[in-house]
Coordinates of C-alpha atoms and ligand atoms in Angstrom, one line a residue:
Chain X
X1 CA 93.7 85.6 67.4
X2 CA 95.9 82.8 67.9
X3 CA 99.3 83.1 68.3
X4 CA 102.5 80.4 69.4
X5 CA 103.3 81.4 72.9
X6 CA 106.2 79.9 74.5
X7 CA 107.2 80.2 78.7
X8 CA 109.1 78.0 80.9
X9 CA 106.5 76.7 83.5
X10 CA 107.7 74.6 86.6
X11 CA 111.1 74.3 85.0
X12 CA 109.8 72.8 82.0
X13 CA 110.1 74.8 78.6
X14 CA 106.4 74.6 76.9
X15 CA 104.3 76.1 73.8
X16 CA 101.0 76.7 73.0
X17 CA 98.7 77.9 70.7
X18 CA 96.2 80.3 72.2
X19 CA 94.6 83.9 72.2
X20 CA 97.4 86.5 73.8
X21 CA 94.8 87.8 75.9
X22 CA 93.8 84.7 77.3
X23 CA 94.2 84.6 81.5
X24 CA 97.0 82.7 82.4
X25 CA 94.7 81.3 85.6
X26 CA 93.0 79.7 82.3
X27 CA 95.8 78.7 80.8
X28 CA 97.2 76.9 84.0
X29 CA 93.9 75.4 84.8
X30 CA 92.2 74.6 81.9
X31 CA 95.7 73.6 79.1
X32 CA 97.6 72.1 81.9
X33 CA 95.1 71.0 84.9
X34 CA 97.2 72.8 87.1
X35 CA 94.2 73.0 89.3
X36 CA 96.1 74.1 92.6
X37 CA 95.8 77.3 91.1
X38 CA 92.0 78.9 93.0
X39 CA 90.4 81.2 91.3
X40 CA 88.2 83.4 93.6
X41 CA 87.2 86.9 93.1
X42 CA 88.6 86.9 89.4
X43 CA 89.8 90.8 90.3
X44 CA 92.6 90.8 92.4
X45 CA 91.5 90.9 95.3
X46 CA 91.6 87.3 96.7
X47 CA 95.5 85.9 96.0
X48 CA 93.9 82.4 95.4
X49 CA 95.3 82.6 91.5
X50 CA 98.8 83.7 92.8
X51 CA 101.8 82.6 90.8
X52 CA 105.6 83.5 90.3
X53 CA 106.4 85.3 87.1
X54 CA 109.9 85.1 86.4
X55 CA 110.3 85.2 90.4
X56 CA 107.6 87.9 90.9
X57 CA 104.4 87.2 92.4
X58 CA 101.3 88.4 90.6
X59 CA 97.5 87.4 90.1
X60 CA 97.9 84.7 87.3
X61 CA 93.4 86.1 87.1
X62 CA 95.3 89.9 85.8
X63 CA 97.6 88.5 83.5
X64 CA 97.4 88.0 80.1
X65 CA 99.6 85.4 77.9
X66 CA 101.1 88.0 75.8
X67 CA 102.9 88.7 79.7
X68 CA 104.2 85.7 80.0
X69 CA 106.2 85.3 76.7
X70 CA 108.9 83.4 77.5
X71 CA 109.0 84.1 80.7
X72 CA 109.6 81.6 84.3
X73 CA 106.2 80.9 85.5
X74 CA 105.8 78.5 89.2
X75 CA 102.5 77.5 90.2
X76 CA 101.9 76.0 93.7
X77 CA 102.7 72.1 92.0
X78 CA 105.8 73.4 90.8
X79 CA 106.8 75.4 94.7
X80 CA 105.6 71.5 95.5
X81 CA 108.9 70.6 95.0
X82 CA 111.4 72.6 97.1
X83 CA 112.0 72.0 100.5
X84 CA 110.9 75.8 101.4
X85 CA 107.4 74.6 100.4
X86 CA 107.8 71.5 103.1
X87 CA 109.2 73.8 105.4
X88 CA 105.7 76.0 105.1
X89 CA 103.6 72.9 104.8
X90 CA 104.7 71.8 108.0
X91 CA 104.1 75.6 109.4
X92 CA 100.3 75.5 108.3
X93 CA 99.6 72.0 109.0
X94 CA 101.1 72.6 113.3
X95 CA 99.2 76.2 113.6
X96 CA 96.3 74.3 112.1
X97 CA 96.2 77.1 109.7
X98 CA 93.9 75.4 107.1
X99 CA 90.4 74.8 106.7
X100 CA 88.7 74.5 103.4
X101 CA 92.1 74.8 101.7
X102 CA 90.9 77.2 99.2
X103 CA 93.4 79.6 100.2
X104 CA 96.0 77.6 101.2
X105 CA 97.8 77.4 97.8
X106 CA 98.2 81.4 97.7
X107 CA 98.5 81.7 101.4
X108 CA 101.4 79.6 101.0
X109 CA 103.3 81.1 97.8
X110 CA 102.5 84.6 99.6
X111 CA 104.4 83.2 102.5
X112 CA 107.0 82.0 100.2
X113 CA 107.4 85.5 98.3
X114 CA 107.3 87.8 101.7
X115 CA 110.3 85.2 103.4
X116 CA 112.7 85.7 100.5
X117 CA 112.0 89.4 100.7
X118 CA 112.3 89.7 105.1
X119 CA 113.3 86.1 106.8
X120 CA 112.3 87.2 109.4
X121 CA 109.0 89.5 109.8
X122 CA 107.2 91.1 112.6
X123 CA 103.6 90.6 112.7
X124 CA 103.0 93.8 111.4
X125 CA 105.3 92.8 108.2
X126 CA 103.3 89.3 108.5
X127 CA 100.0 91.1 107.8
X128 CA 101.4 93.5 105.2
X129 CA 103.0 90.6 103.5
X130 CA 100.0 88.6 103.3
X131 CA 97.8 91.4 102.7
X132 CA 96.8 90.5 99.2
X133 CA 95.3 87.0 99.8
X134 CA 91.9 86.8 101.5
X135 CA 90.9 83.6 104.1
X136 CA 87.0 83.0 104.6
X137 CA 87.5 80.5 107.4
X138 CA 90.3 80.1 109.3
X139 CA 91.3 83.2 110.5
X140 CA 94.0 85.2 110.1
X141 CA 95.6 84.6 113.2
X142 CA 96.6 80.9 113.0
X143 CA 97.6 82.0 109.4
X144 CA 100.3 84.4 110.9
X145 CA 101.4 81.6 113.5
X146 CA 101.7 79.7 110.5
X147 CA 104.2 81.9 109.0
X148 CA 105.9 82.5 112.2
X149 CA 105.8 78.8 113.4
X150 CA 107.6 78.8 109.8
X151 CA 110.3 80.9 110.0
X152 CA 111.0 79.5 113.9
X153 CA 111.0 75.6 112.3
X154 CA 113.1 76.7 109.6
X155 CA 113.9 79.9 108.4
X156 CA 117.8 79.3 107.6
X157 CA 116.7 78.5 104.6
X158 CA 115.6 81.8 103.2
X159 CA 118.5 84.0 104.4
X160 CA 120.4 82.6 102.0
X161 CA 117.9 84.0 99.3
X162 CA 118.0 81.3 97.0
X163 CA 115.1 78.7 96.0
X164 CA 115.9 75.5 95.7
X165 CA 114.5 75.0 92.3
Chain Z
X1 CA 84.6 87.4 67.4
X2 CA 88.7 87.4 68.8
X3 CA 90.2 90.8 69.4
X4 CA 93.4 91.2 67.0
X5 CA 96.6 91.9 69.7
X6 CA 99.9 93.1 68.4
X7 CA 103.0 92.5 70.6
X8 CA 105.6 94.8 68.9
X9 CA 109.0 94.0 69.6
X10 CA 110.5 97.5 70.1
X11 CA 109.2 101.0 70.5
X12 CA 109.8 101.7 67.0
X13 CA 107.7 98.9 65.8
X14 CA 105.2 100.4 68.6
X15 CA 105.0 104.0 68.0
X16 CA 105.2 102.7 64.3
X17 CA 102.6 100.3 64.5
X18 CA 100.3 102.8 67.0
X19 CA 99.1 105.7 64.2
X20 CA 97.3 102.7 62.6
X21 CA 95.1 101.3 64.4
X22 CA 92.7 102.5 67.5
X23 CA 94.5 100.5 69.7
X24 CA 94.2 99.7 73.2
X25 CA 97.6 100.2 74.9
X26 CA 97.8 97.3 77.7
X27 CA 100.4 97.4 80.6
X28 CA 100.2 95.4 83.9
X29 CA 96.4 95.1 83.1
X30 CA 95.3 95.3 86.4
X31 CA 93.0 98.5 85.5
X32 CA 91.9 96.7 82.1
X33 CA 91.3 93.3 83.6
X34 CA 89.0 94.7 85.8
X35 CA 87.2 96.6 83.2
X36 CA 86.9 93.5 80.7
X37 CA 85.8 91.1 83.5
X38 CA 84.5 89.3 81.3
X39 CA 87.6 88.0 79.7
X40 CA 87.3 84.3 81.0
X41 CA 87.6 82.0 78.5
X42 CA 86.6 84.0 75.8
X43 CA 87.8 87.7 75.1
X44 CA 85.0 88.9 73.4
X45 CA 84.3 92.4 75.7
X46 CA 87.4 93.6 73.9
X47 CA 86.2 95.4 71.0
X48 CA 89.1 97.4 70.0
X49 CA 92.1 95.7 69.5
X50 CA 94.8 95.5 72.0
X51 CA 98.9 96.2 72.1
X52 CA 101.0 94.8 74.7
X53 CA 103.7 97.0 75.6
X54 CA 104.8 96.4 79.4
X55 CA 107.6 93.8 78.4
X56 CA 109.5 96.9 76.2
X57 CA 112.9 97.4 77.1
X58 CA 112.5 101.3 76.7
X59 CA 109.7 101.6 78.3
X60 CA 111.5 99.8 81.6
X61 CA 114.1 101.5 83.7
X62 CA 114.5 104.4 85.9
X63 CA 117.4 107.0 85.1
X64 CA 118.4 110.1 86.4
X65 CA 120.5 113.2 86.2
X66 CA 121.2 116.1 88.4
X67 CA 117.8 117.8 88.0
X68 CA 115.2 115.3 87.3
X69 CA 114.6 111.7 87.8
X70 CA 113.4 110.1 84.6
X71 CA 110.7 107.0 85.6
X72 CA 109.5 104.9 81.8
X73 CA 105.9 104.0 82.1
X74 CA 106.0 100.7 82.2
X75 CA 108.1 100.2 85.6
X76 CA 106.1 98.6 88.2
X77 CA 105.0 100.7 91.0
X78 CA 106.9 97.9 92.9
X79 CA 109.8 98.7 90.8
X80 CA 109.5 102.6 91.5
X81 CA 109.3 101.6 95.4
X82 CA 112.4 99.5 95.3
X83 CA 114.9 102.3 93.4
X84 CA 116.9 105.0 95.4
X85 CA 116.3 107.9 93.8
X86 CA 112.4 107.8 93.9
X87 CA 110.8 110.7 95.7
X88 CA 110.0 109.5 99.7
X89 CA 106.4 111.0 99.4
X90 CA 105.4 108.9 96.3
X91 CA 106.8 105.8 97.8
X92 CA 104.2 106.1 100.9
X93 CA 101.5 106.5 98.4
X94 CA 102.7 103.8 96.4
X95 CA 103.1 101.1 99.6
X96 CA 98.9 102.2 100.7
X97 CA 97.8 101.2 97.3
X98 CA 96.6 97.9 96.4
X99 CA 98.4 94.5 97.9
X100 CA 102.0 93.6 96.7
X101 CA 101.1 91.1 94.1
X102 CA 98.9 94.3 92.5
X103 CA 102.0 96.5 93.2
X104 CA 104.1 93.9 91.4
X105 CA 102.0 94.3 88.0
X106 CA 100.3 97.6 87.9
X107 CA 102.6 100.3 86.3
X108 CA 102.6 103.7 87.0
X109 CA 102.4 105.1 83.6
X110 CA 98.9 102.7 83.8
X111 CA 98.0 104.3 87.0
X112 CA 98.3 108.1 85.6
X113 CA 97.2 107.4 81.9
X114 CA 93.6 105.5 83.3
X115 CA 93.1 109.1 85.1
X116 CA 90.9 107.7 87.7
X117 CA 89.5 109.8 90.2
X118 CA 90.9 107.9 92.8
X119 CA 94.3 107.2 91.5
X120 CA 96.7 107.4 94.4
X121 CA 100.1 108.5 92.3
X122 CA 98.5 111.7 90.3
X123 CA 98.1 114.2 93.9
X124 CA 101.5 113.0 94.4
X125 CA 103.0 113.5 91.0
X126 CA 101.0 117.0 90.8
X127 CA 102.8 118.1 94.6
X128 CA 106.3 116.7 93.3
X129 CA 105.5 118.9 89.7
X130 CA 106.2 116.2 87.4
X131 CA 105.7 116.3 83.9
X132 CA 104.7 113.7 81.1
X133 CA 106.7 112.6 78.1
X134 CA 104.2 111.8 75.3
X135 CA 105.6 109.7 72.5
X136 CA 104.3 108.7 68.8
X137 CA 105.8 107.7 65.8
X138 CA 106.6 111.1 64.6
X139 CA 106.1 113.3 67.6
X140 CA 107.7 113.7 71.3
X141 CA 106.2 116.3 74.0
X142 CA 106.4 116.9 77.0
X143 CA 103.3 118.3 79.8
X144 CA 103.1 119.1 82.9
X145 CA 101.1 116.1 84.6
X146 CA 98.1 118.7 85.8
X147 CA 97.6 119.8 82.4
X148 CA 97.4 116.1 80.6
X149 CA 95.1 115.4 83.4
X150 CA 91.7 116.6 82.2
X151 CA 89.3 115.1 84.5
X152 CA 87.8 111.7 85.6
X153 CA 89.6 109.2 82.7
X154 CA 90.4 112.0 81.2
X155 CA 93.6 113.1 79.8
X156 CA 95.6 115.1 77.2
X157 CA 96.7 111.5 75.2
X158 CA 96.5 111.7 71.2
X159 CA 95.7 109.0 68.9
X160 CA 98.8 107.0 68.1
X161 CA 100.7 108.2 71.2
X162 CA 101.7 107.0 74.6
X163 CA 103.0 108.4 77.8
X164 CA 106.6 106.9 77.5
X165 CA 108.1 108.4 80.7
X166 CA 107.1 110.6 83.8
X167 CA 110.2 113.1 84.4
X168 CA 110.4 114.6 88.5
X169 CA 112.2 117.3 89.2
X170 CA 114.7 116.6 91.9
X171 CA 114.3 117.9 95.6
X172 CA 114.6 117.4 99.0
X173 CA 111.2 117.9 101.1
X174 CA 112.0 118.0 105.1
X175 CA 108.5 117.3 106.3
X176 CA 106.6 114.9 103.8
X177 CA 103.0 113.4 104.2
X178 CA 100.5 111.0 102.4
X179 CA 98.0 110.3 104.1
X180 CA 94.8 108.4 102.8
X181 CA 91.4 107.2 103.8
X182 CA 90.5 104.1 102.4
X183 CA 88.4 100.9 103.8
X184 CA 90.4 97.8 104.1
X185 CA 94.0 96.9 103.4
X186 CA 94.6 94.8 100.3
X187 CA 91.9 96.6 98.3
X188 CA 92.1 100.1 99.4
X189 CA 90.4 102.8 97.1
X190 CA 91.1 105.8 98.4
X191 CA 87.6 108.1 99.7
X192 CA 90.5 110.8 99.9
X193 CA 93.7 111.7 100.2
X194 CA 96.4 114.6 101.4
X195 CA 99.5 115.4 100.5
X196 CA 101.9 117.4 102.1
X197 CA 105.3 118.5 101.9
X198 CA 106.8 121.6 103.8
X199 CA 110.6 122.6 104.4
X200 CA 111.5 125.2 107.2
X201 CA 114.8 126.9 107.4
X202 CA 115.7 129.1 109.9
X203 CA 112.8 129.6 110.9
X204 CA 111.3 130.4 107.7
X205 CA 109.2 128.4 105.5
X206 CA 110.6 128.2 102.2
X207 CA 109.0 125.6 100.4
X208 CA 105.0 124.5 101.1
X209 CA 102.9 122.2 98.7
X210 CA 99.6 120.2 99.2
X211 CA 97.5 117.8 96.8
X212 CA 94.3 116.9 97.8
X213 CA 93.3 113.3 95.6
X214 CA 90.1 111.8 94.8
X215 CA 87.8 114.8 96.0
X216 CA 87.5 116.5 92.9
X217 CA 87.4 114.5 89.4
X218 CA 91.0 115.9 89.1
X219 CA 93.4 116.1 91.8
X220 CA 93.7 119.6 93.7
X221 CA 97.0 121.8 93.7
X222 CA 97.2 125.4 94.4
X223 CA 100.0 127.5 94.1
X224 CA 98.0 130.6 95.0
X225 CA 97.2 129.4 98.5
X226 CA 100.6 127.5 99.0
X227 CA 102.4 130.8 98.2
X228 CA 100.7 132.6 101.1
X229 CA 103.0 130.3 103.3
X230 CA 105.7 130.8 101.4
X231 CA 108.8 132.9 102.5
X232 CA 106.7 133.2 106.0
X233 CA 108.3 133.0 109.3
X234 CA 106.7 130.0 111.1
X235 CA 105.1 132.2 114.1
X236 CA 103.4 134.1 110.9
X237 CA 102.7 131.2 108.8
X238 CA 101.0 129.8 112.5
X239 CA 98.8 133.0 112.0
X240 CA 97.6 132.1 108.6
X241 CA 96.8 128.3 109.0
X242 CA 93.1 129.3 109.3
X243 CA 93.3 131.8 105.8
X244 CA 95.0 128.8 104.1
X245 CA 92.3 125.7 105.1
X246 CA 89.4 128.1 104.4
X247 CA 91.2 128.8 100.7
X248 CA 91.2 124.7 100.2
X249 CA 87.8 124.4 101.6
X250 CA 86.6 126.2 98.3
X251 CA 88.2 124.4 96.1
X252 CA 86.6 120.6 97.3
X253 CA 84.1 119.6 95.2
X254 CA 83.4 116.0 96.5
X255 CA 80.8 114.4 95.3
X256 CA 78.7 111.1 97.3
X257 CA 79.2 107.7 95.9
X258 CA 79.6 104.2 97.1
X259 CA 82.8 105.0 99.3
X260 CA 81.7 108.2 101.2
X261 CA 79.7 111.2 101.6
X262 CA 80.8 114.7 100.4
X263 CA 80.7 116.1 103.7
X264 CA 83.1 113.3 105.5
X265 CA 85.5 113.8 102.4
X266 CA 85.8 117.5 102.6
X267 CA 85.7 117.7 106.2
X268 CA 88.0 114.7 106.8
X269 CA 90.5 116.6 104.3
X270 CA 90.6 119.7 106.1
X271 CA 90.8 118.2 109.2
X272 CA 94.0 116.2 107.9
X273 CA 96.1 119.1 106.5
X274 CA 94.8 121.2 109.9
X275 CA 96.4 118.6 111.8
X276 CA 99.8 118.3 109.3
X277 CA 100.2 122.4 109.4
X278 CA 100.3 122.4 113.3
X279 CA 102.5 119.5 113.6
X280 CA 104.6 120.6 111.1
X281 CA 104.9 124.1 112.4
X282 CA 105.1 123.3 116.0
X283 CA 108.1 120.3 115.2
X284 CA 110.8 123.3 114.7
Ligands
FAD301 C1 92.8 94.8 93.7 C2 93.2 96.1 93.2 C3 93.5 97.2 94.0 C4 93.9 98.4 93.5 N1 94.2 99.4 94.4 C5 94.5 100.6 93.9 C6 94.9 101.7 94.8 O1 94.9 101.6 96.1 N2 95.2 102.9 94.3 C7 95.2 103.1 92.9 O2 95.5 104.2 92.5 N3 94.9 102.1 92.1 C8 94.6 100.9 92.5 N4 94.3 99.9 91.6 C9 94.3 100.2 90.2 C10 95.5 99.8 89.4 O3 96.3 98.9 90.0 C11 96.3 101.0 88.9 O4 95.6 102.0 88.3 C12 97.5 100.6 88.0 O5 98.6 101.4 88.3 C13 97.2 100.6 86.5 O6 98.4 100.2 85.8 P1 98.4 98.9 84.8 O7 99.7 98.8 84.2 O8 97.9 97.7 85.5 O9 97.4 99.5 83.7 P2 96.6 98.8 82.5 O10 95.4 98.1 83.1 O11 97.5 98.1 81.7 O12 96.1 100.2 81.8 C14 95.3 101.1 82.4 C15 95.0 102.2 81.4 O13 96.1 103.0 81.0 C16 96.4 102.9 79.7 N5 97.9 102.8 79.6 C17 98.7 102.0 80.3 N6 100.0 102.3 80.0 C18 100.0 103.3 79.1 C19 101.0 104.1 78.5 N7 102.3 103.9 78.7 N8 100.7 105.1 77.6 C20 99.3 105.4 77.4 N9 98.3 104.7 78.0 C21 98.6 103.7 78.8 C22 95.7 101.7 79.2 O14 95.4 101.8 77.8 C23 94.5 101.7 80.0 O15 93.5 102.5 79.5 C24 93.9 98.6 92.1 C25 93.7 97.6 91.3 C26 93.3 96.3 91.8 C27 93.0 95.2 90.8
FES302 S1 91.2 85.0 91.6 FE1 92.9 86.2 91.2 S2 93.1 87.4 92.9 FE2 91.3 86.4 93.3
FES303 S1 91.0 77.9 104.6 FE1 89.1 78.2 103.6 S2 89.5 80.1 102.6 FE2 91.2 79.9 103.8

């Protein structure tokens, strides 16, 4: 069944025609090409599909159109363009936090949704924070030095609690 | 072939629309998503067709009152973390479930109406003796949650109805535990857990409750073997630690399957609530 859905993505008001139980990681990819968005284990499990839903973060693999109905969805190429994003790129890139890259893209919205929550976290809050997004070659260390290298580089910017978008 | 979806816009067109077709009520989706793998690209697992209802303003909210906290079925188990008034032992099973993005979609109502065996909020909701609101177009009721809980993805739901809110009664518990055995954070299925609550005053125990989840096909609760704690002094209720564990040790009925053994689960669960009844009765 196709149906006009309609949802704000990147700060840009769009509509489609499409089945209301379509993926929205297929929507992204496949409608749009927003291709920074992984997919990995397809079941939750991996983060590499992560996306904010009207500032939530889910697995865009678990959700289905009909849940997105005008709603505010931000990929990673829409994060692209606030300087909290630089402020994490730079993170990753000095703890040499990425290898593949695979990951990278939810690693770094994870990062993004566990700062606005605690600006500053312990390791233990790190971990728990990032719990949902799986890495198969860097290591989870650097990945926390990453975050923390983050916060240390620039995390005035989240205790405002406001994006910049 | 496409599945037909409906996307009512309020719970009357819902409960209206429900009674007419075998629907397949869809909430955060993180249970159904799993089930209907198969859903890239095409959606063609989906055989029944499907109503969205987690984006329904009634079905979204938590309320309260003096007795009884009121939680809609559609609030995410996120949301239920996040408000004030939610029991403290629920909370600790909510935060060892899953990762947060999960925590962000999956809803609770979603989380007791799939039944699973190893769904972390029923031994909780069965301790805290919360009841179900069942809603259809023509029809309210309201169980207790150990009664529309029948088994393994089994429960009491009628065609044409939903579970539209999970009602707690309102208490304080001194000493709470949840405490669960699972494999790996970010995906943890639970092989078990235990529940606890217990509240001591002066020197008596007046209140004692324990759930034992995923064991059994159904969560465990007995009132019968929680009573003989009950109205106790602690040095007695010390005395009878041994008469209560060997009265829970009947009731597990674990089975062995791909995340542990029988034996670990029942002894592991013994062992747990063993160590939570000393502690607990030592602390005052
Ligand atoms: C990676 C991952 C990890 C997980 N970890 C855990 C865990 O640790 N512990 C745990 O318990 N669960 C876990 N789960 C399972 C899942 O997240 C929960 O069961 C969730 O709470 C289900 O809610 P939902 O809204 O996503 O349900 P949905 O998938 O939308 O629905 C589940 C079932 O409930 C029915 N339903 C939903 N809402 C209603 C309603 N209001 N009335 C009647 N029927 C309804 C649906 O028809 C369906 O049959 C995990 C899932 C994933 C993907
Ligand atoms: S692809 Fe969505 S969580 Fe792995
Ligand atoms: S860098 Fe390769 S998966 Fe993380």
């Amino acid at each position: 069944m196709q149906i006009e859905i309609k949802f704000n993505l990147n700060g840009e008001d769009v509509s489609i025609m499409t089945d209301p139980v379509r993926r929205l990681l297929d929507v992204l990819r496949e409608d749009f090409k927003l291709t920074g968005v992984k997919e990995g284990c397809s079941e939750g499990e991996c983060g590499a599909c992560v996306v904010f839903v009207n500032d939530i973060l889910v697995n865009s693999c678990m959700v289905p159109m009909a849940n997105v109905i005008n709603k505010k969805v931000m990929s990673i190429e829409g994060f692209k363009q606030t300087k909290e994003f630089e402020v994490i790129e730079k993170g990753f890139l000095e703890a040499g936090a990425v290898q593949c890259g695979f990951c990278t893209p939810g690693m770094i919205m994870a990062t993004e949704n566990l700062l606005r929550n605690i600006s500053n976290p312990s390791v233990e809050e790190i971990k728990e924070g990032l719990s949902g997004n799986i890495c198969r070659c860097t290591g989870y260390q650097t990945i926390i030095e990453a975050v923390q290298l983050t916060v240390k580089d620039g995390g005035e910017l989240w205790k405002s609690n406001l994006t910049s978008l | 072939m496409e599945v037909k979806s409906y996307i009512p816009i309020d719970l009357e067109d819902c409960l209206g629309e429900l009674g007419n077709e075998n629907y397949w009520l869809f909430a955060g989706g993180t249970d159904l998503m799993i089930r209907k793998r198969q859903w890239h690209g095409a959606s063609r697992k989906f055989v029944r067709p499907v109503m969205f209802i987690n984006d329904l303003k009634e079905l979204n909210g938590i309320e309260s009152d003096d007795d009884y906290i009121y939680i809609k079925a559609c609030n995410s188990l996120a949301e239920v973390y996040e408000n004030d008034e939610a029991p403290e032992i629920l909370k600790k099973a909510i935060v060892s479930m899953a990762n947060p993005e999960i925590r962000n979609m999956a809803t609770i109502g979603g989380n007791v109406a799939n039944a699973a065996k190893v769904g972390d909020t029923l031994p909780v909701l069965f301790l805290l003796d919360a009841r179900v609101e069942l809603r259809s177009k023509n029809e309210k009721r309201i169980r207790k949650i150990s009664d529309f809980i029948k088994g393994k993805y089994q429960t009491d739901l009628r065609k044409g109805e939903l579970l539209y809110q999970i009602i707690i009664p309102k208490k304080e518990y001194d000493i709470n535990m949840f405490y669960k055995v699972g494999s790996r954070q970010g995906d943890t299925l639970s092989k078990l857990s235990v529940s606890c609550t217990m509240n001591i005053e002066n020197n008596f125990v007046n209140d004692f409750r324990v759930a034992f989840g995923a064991i059994n096909n159904k969560s465990i609760r007995d009132r019968y073997i929680e009573e003989k704690l009950i109205n106790k002094s602690v040095s007695e209720a010390e005395g009878l630690i041994y008469t209560v564990l060997n009265g829970y040790q009947d009731l597990l009925y674990g089975d062995n399957d791909k995340r542990s053994t029988k034996r670990y689960r029942e002894e592991t669960a013994i062992k747990i609530l063993h160590k939570f009844l000393k502690e607990a009765l030592n602390e005052k």
